[in-house]
C-alpha positions as a LaTeX table, in Angstrom:
\begin{tabular}{lrrr}
\hline
Residue & $x$ (\AA) & $y$ (\AA) & $z$ (\AA) \\
\hline
Met1 & $-0.57$ & $-0.24$ & $-0.12$ \\
Asn2 & 1.19 & 2.99 & $-1.22$ \\
Asn3 & 0.61 & 5.86 & 1.10 \\
Leu4 & 1.99 & 8.68 & $-0.58$ \\
Val5 & $-1.33$ & 8.29 & $-3.00$ \\
Pro6 & $-3.92$ & 10.41 & $-2.51$ \\
Leu7 & $-7.48$ & 8.47 & $-1.45$ \\
Asn8 & $-10.09$ & 8.62 & $-4.68$ \\
Lys9 & $-13.18$ & 10.40 & $-4.38$ \\
Gln10 & $-15.05$ & 7.87 & $-3.35$ \\
Glu11 & $-12.51$ & 7.19 & $-0.21$ \\
Phe12 & $-11.60$ & 10.01 & 1.30 \\
Lys13 & $-15.85$ & 10.39 & 1.11 \\
His14 & $-15.93$ & 6.90 & 2.88 \\
Leu15 & $-13.15$ & 8.23 & 5.34 \\
Val16 & $-14.00$ & 11.39 & 6.24 \\
Asn17 & $-17.82$ & 9.87 & 7.11 \\
Lys18 & $-16.19$ & 7.60 & 9.30 \\
Val19 & $-13.37$ & 10.48 & 11.30 \\
Asn20 & $-16.68$ & 12.93 & 11.52 \\
Asn21 & $-18.66$ & 10.13 & 13.39 \\
Asn22 & $-15.67$ & 8.88 & 16.00 \\
Cys23 & $-15.43$ & 5.91 & 13.91 \\
Val24 & $-13.29$ & 2.68 & 15.39 \\
Pro25 & $-12.78$ & $-0.80$ & 12.85 \\
Val26 & $-14.78$ & $-3.47$ & 14.70 \\
Asp27 & $-11.49$ & $-5.39$ & 14.25 \\
Tyr28 & $-10.18$ & $-3.63$ & 17.19 \\
Phe29 & $-12.87$ & $-4.91$ & 19.55 \\
Arg30 & $-14.25$ & $-8.21$ & 17.64 \\
Lys31 & $-10.15$ & $-9.62$ & 17.57 \\
Asn32 & $-8.88$ & $-9.21$ & 21.25 \\
Leu33 & $-6.23$ & $-6.03$ & 20.13 \\
Phe34 & $-7.40$ & $-5.65$ & 23.63 \\
Asn35 & $-6.60$ & $-8.32$ & 26.11 \\
Ala36 & $-9.15$ & $-9.05$ & 28.67 \\
Thr37 & $-7.07$ & $-7.34$ & 31.49 \\
Ile38 & $-4.85$ & $-4.03$ & 32.86 \\
Lys39 & $-2.17$ & $-5.74$ & 33.05 \\
Asp40 & 1.23 & $-4.12$ & 31.62 \\
Ser41 & 1.61 & $-3.92$ & 28.08 \\
Tyr42 & 4.88 & $-4.89$ & 26.31 \\
Asp43 & 6.76 & $-6.47$ & 22.85 \\
Leu44 & 6.27 & $-9.73$ & 21.82 \\
Lys45 & 8.56 & $-12.09$ & 21.47 \\
Ile46 & 5.89 & $-13.69$ & 18.45 \\
Lys47 & 3.51 & $-11.83$ & 17.30 \\
Lys48 & 0.26 & $-12.74$ & 18.15 \\
Thr49 & $-3.04$ & $-13.42$ & 15.11 \\
Ile50 & $-6.27$ & $-11.89$ & 15.75 \\
Tyr51 & $-7.40$ & $-12.79$ & 12.65 \\
Lys52 & $-7.16$ & $-15.72$ & 10.44 \\
Asp53 & $-9.14$ & $-16.94$ & 7.86 \\
Asn54 & $-8.35$ & $-18.27$ & 3.99 \\
Asn55 & $-7.16$ & $-14.87$ & 2.84 \\
Leu56 & $-6.85$ & $-12.35$ & 5.53 \\
Glu57 & $-4.51$ & $-12.48$ & 8.69 \\
Ile58 & $-3.78$ & $-10.41$ & 11.35 \\
Lys59 & $-1.10$ & $-9.76$ & 13.44 \\
Val60 & 0.61 & $-7.96$ & 16.11 \\
Asp61 & 3.80 & $-8.15$ & 18.22 \\
Arg62 & 2.65 & $-6.08$ & 21.72 \\
Ser63 & 0.04 & $-6.55$ & 24.32 \\
Leu64 & $-2.16$ & $-3.92$ & 24.66 \\
Asn65 & $-4.41$ & $-4.19$ & 27.88 \\
Gln66 & $-8.19$ & $-2.47$ & 28.87 \\
Lys67 & $-6.36$ & 0.79 & 30.28 \\
His68 & $-5.17$ & 1.17 & 26.33 \\
Arg69 & $-8.92$ & 0.29 & 24.78 \\
Asp70 & $-10.20$ & 2.80 & 27.31 \\
Leu71 & $-7.99$ & 5.78 & 26.24 \\
Phe72 & $-7.98$ & 4.83 & 22.48 \\
Ser73 & $-11.74$ & 5.03 & 22.93 \\
Leu74 & $-12.26$ & 8.45 & 23.92 \\
Leu75 & $-9.43$ & 9.21 & 21.65 \\
Met76 & $-11.89$ & 9.03 & 19.12 \\
Asn77 & $-14.06$ & 11.11 & 20.27 \\
Glu78 & $-11.59$ & 14.31 & 20.75 \\
Lys79 & $-11.24$ & 17.41 & 18.43 \\
Lys80 & $-10.13$ & 16.23 & 14.72 \\
Ser81 & $-8.09$ & 18.10 & 12.25 \\
Met82 & $-9.04$ & 17.80 & 8.60 \\
Val83 & $-8.64$ & 14.69 & 6.77 \\
Ser84 & $-5.86$ & 15.24 & 3.89 \\
Asp85 & $-5.87$ & 13.87 & 0.41 \\
Thr86 & $-3.38$ & 10.88 & 2.01 \\
Gly87 & $-5.73$ & 9.84 & 4.83 \\
Thr88 & $-4.02$ & 11.19 & 7.54 \\
Phe89 & $-5.36$ & 13.33 & 10.20 \\
Phe90 & $-4.70$ & 14.57 & 13.98 \\
Ile91 & $-6.33$ & 14.17 & 16.83 \\
Lys92 & $-6.05$ & 17.44 & 19.11 \\
Thr93 & $-6.41$ & 16.91 & 22.71 \\
Arg94 & $-4.90$ & 17.19 & 26.50 \\
Leu95 & $-3.73$ & 14.73 & 28.50 \\
Tyr96 & $-5.28$ & 15.70 & 31.95 \\
Gln97 & $-8.39$ & 15.95 & 30.13 \\
Leu98 & $-8.18$ & 12.09 & 29.03 \\
Ala99 & $-6.77$ & 11.41 & 32.40 \\
Lys100 & $-9.92$ & 12.77 & 34.28 \\
Lys101 & $-12.08$ & 11.32 & 31.84 \\
Met102 & $-10.74$ & 7.91 & 32.95 \\
Gly103 & $-12.01$ & 8.33 & 36.25 \\
Tyr104 & $-8.34$ & 8.92 & 38.13 \\
Lys105 & $-8.85$ & 11.00 & 41.44 \\
Tyr106 & $-5.89$ & 12.91 & 41.04 \\
Pro107 & $-5.69$ & 13.55 & 36.86 \\
Ala108 & $-3.13$ & 15.70 & 36.94 \\
Lys109 & $-0.81$ & 13.11 & 38.63 \\
Ala110 & $-1.60$ & 10.39 & 35.78 \\
Thr111 & $-0.75$ & 12.62 & 32.87 \\
Asn112 & 2.56 & 10.65 & 32.57 \\
Tyr113 & 0.70 & 7.49 & 32.97 \\
Ile114 & $-1.51$ & 8.78 & 30.15 \\
Asp115 & 1.51 & 9.50 & 27.45 \\
Arg116 & 3.42 & 5.91 & 28.39 \\
Leu117 & $-0.04$ & 4.40 & 27.07 \\
Leu118 & $-0.06$ & 5.83 & 24.04 \\
Thr119 & 3.48 & 5.59 & 23.35 \\
Asp120 & 2.77 & 2.28 & 23.79 \\
Met121 & 0.25 & 2.40 & 21.08 \\
Lys122 & 2.44 & 3.60 & 19.03 \\
Lys123 & 4.67 & 1.24 & 19.36 \\
Thr124 & 2.03 & $-1.35$ & 18.23 \\
Ile125 & 1.91 & $-2.65$ & 14.70 \\
Phe126 & $-0.18$ & $-4.54$ & 12.92 \\
Tyr127 & 0.78 & $-6.42$ & 9.97 \\
Ile128 & $-1.54$ & $-7.51$ & 7.38 \\
Ser129 & $-1.07$ & $-10.44$ & 4.67 \\
Lys130 & $-4.01$ & $-10.18$ & 2.65 \\
Asn131 & $-4.09$ & $-12.68$ & $-0.60$ \\
Asn132 & $-0.09$ & $-12.93$ & $-0.65$ \\
Lys133 & 0.08 & $-9.63$ & 0.14 \\
Arg134 & 1.41 & $-8.03$ & 2.97 \\
Tyr135 & 1.09 & $-4.50$ & 4.23 \\
Asp136 & 2.26 & $-2.68$ & 7.74 \\
His137 & 0.63 & $-0.21$ & 9.99 \\
Ser138 & 0.61 & 1.26 & 13.90 \\
Leu139 & $-2.29$ & 1.78 & 15.70 \\
Leu140 & $-0.87$ & 5.58 & 16.79 \\
Gly141 & 1.29 & 7.51 & 14.69 \\
Glu142 & 3.92 & 10.63 & 15.76 \\
Gly143 & 2.87 & 12.64 & 19.28 \\
Tyr144 & 3.60 & 15.93 & 19.94 \\
Tyr145 & 3.16 & 17.53 & 23.18 \\
Asp146 & 3.39 & 21.14 & 24.90 \\
Glu147 & 4.09 & 19.88 & 28.53 \\
Lys148 & 3.75 & 24.01 & 29.85 \\
Asn149 & $-0.34$ & 24.32 & 28.12 \\
Asp150 & $-0.99$ & 20.35 & 28.59 \\
Glu151 & $-1.63$ & 19.99 & 24.25 \\
Tyr152 & $-0.75$ & 16.61 & 22.93 \\
Ile153 & $-1.55$ & 16.28 & 19.17 \\
Val154 & $-1.13$ & 12.57 & 17.82 \\
Glu155 & $-1.07$ & 11.57 & 14.16 \\
Ile156 & $-3.92$ & 8.71 & 12.60 \\
Pro157 & $-1.46$ & 7.71 & 9.68 \\
Ser158 & $-2.36$ & 7.11 & 6.10 \\
Ala159 & $-2.00$ & 3.78 & 6.41 \\
Thr160 & $-3.92$ & 3.14 & 9.74 \\
Ala161 & $-6.53$ & 5.51 & 8.20 \\
Lys162 & $-6.59$ & 3.60 & 5.22 \\
Tyr163 & $-7.29$ & 0.52 & 6.93 \\
Ser164 & $-10.64$ & 2.21 & 8.87 \\
Ile165 & $-11.58$ & 2.91 & 5.21 \\
Tyr166 & $-11.71$ & $-1.20$ & 3.52 \\
Thr167 & $-13.40$ & $-2.68$ & 6.80 \\
Thr168 & $-16.05$ & $-1.85$ & 8.67 \\
Gly169 & $-16.35$ & 0.66 & 11.57 \\
Val170 & $-18.48$ & 1.29 & 14.69 \\
Ser171 & $-19.06$ & 4.63 & 16.40 \\
Ile172 & $-19.95$ & 3.39 & 20.15 \\
Pro173 & $-21.99$ & 6.70 & 21.70 \\
Gln174 & $-20.35$ & 8.20 & 23.72 \\
Val175 & $-22.37$ & 7.81 & 26.71 \\
Tyr176 & $-22.17$ & 4.15 & 26.44 \\
Asn177 & $-18.22$ & 4.54 & 25.87 \\
Glu178 & $-18.23$ & 6.74 & 28.88 \\
Lys179 & $-19.91$ & 4.18 & 30.67 \\
Ile180 & $-17.95$ & 1.42 & 29.52 \\
Val181 & $-14.90$ & 3.69 & 30.58 \\
Gln182 & $-15.88$ & 3.71 & 34.43 \\
Ile183 & $-16.04$ & 0.17 & 34.59 \\
Ser184 & $-13.64$ & $-0.84$ & 37.66 \\
Asp185 & $-10.09$ & $-2.41$ & 37.12 \\
Asn186 & $-11.17$ & $-5.64$ & 38.63 \\
Lys187 & $-13.83$ & $-6.27$ & 35.90 \\
Ala188 & $-11.58$ & $-5.82$ & 33.11 \\
Lys189 & $-13.02$ & $-9.25$ & 31.69 \\
Leu190 & $-16.85$ & $-7.64$ & 31.69 \\
Lys191 & $-15.42$ & $-4.41$ & 29.89 \\
Ala192 & $-13.74$ & $-6.60$ & 27.00 \\
Leu193 & $-17.34$ & $-8.39$ & 26.74 \\
Ile194 & $-19.22$ & $-5.48$ & 26.44 \\
Ser195 & $-17.01$ & $-3.72$ & 23.97 \\
Phe196 & $-17.00$ & $-7.08$ & 21.93 \\
Leu197 & $-20.79$ & $-7.72$ & 22.16 \\
Leu198 & $-21.97$ & $-3.86$ & 21.32 \\
Ser199 & $-19.65$ & $-4.11$ & 18.36 \\
Asn200 & $-21.51$ & $-7.03$ & 16.99 \\
Ala201 & $-24.93$ & $-6.47$ & 15.65 \\
Lys202 & $-28.02$ & $-7.15$ & 17.29 \\
Leu203 & $-27.73$ & $-11.19$ & 18.54 \\
Glu204 & $-30.87$ & $-12.41$ & 18.55 \\
Asn205 & $-29.91$ & $-15.64$ & 18.46 \\
Gly206 & $-27.43$ & $-15.64$ & 21.03 \\
Ile207 & $-23.66$ & $-16.56$ & 21.81 \\
Tyr208 & $-22.62$ & $-19.16$ & 24.39 \\
Phe209 & $-20.27$ & $-18.59$ & 26.79 \\
Asn210 & $-17.44$ & $-20.46$ & 25.69 \\
Thr211 & $-17.17$ & $-19.43$ & 22.53 \\
Ile212 & $-17.19$ & $-15.35$ & 23.51 \\
Cys213 & $-13.77$ & $-17.25$ & 26.21 \\
Asn214 & $-12.39$ & $-18.04$ & 23.02 \\
Lys215 & $-13.20$ & $-14.99$ & 21.59 \\
Leu216 & $-11.25$ & $-13.09$ & 24.31 \\
Asn217 & $-8.85$ & $-15.63$ & 24.83 \\
Ile218 & $-10.13$ & $-16.47$ & 28.82 \\
Gln219 & $-9.07$ & $-19.97$ & 29.21 \\
Asn220 & $-8.45$ & $-22.10$ & 32.43 \\
Thr221 & $-5.05$ & $-22.86$ & 33.63 \\
Val222 & $-3.74$ & $-25.79$ & 35.94 \\
Lys223 & $-3.70$ & $-23.46$ & 38.68 \\
Asn224 & $-6.21$ & $-21.05$ & 38.09 \\
Pro225 & $-10.22$ & $-21.89$ & 37.09 \\
Val226 & $-10.47$ & $-18.41$ & 35.15 \\
Lys227 & $-13.69$ & $-19.03$ & 32.89 \\
Ser228 & $-15.49$ & $-20.17$ & 36.04 \\
Lys229 & $-14.62$ & $-17.07$ & 37.97 \\
Phe230 & $-15.92$ & $-15.29$ & 34.91 \\
Lys231 & $-18.97$ & $-16.64$ & 35.06 \\
Lys232 & $-19.23$ & $-15.99$ & 38.56 \\
Gln233 & $-18.58$ & $-12.53$ & 37.57 \\
Val234 & $-20.64$ & $-12.24$ & 35.62 \\
Gln235 & $-23.82$ & $-13.84$ & 37.05 \\
Glu236 & $-22.96$ & $-11.09$ & 39.89 \\
Asn237 & $-23.37$ & $-7.90$ & 37.64 \\
Leu238 & $-26.25$ & $-8.45$ & 35.63 \\
Glu239 & $-27.85$ & $-5.15$ & 35.99 \\
Leu240 & $-25.02$ & $-4.32$ & 34.90 \\
Leu241 & $-25.21$ & $-5.77$ & 31.74 \\
Lys242 & $-28.47$ & $-4.62$ & 31.41 \\
Gln243 & $-27.70$ & $-1.01$ & 30.92 \\
Phe244 & $-26.38$ & $-1.69$ & 27.79 \\
Lys245 & $-29.16$ & $-3.86$ & 26.81 \\
Ile246 & $-27.38$ & $-7.34$ & 27.39 \\
Lys247 & $-28.66$ & $-10.60$ & 28.67 \\
Phe248 & $-27.38$ & $-13.71$ & 29.78 \\
Glu249 & $-29.55$ & $-16.67$ & 30.36 \\
Asp250 & $-28.99$ & $-20.63$ & 29.33 \\
Asp251 & $-25.29$ & $-20.07$ & 28.89 \\
Lys252 & $-25.79$ & $-17.95$ & 26.18 \\
Phe253 & $-25.27$ & $-13.70$ & 25.79 \\
Tyr254 & $-28.37$ & $-11.53$ & 23.52 \\
Leu255 & $-28.08$ & $-8.45$ & 22.40 \\
Lys256 & $-31.30$ & $-7.08$ & 22.83 \\
Lys257 & $-31.19$ & $-3.88$ & 21.26 \\
Glu258 & $-28.64$ & $-2.49$ & 18.54 \\
Lys259 & $-26.98$ & 0.44 & 21.04 \\
Cys260 & $-24.30$ & 1.57 & 17.74 \\
Thr261 & $-23.81$ & 2.62 & 14.33 \\
Phe262 & $-22.05$ & 0.47 & 11.92 \\
Tyr263 & $-20.70$ & 2.05 & 9.23 \\
Pro264 & $-19.46$ & $-0.57$ & 5.97 \\
Ala265 & $-16.06$ & $-1.50$ & 4.67 \\
\hline
\end{tabular}
C-alpha cells in the first residue's frame, strides 16, 4: 500500500464520514487486540494472531490491555483535524482531560501514565497479509506534547486511516463508551465482553459463554479456573449488563437492541 498516493473521491468521502462519526474498526474490539486484563503492555516475542481466514491474516507485535482500550476509545471522540488527501489526520487533546475522563482521582498526577499508554499504542504494529500481499501500520502515529499548556497532538497515519476505509467500523455512542470506561479495573473481562458484544449487530440468537471466552482468550490454567471465575462475575453483574441491553441466560449472551452505528467497509 503506497501511503503517498492520494485517496480517490469515494475513499476520501468514506473516510471523512467515519472520522466525523468517531468510528473505530470493529476489528479492534472483536478480535482481541485489547486483552481482557489491565496487565502491563510489552513487546511480544511471537506476534499475536488476532484474525485469520483463507485470505486474510492480522497479527500484532505488542500486548495491549483494557486501559489502552479505554484511552483509545476516548481519543477517537476528541477534536480532529481535516483529513488530508492521503488519509492522514491529527487528533488534538489534553492529557489531563483524558486522565479525568478515565476516572483518576488526581488527573494531574496521572498524565505521565496516560502518556505512557499512548506511547504503547504508537509502538503497536499491525501486520496484515491478504492475498499473498502484506502491509503494516501502527495503531497511532507520531505525537507532539506541549507540557506547559498540556496540549497533545497525535497523528493517525495514512496507512492506519486507509485500513479503516476497507473494514467495517463502529461508532459507540459517547454515553455508552463513558459507561464502559467507568467500569472498575477488577472487571476488565466484563469491559472486554461489553465492547465485543456492542461491536456486533443485534444478537437475537445469542452467543455461547464458551464462544465468548475463546474470542476474548479467557482460558483456564492448571492453577486458575479463570472461566469459572468469569462466569461468576457475569452472574454477579447482570444489572450492569442490562445497562447495555445485554442479557445472559441459558449460558448465552444476547444483545437485545443494537446500540451502536455501523459503517460498512
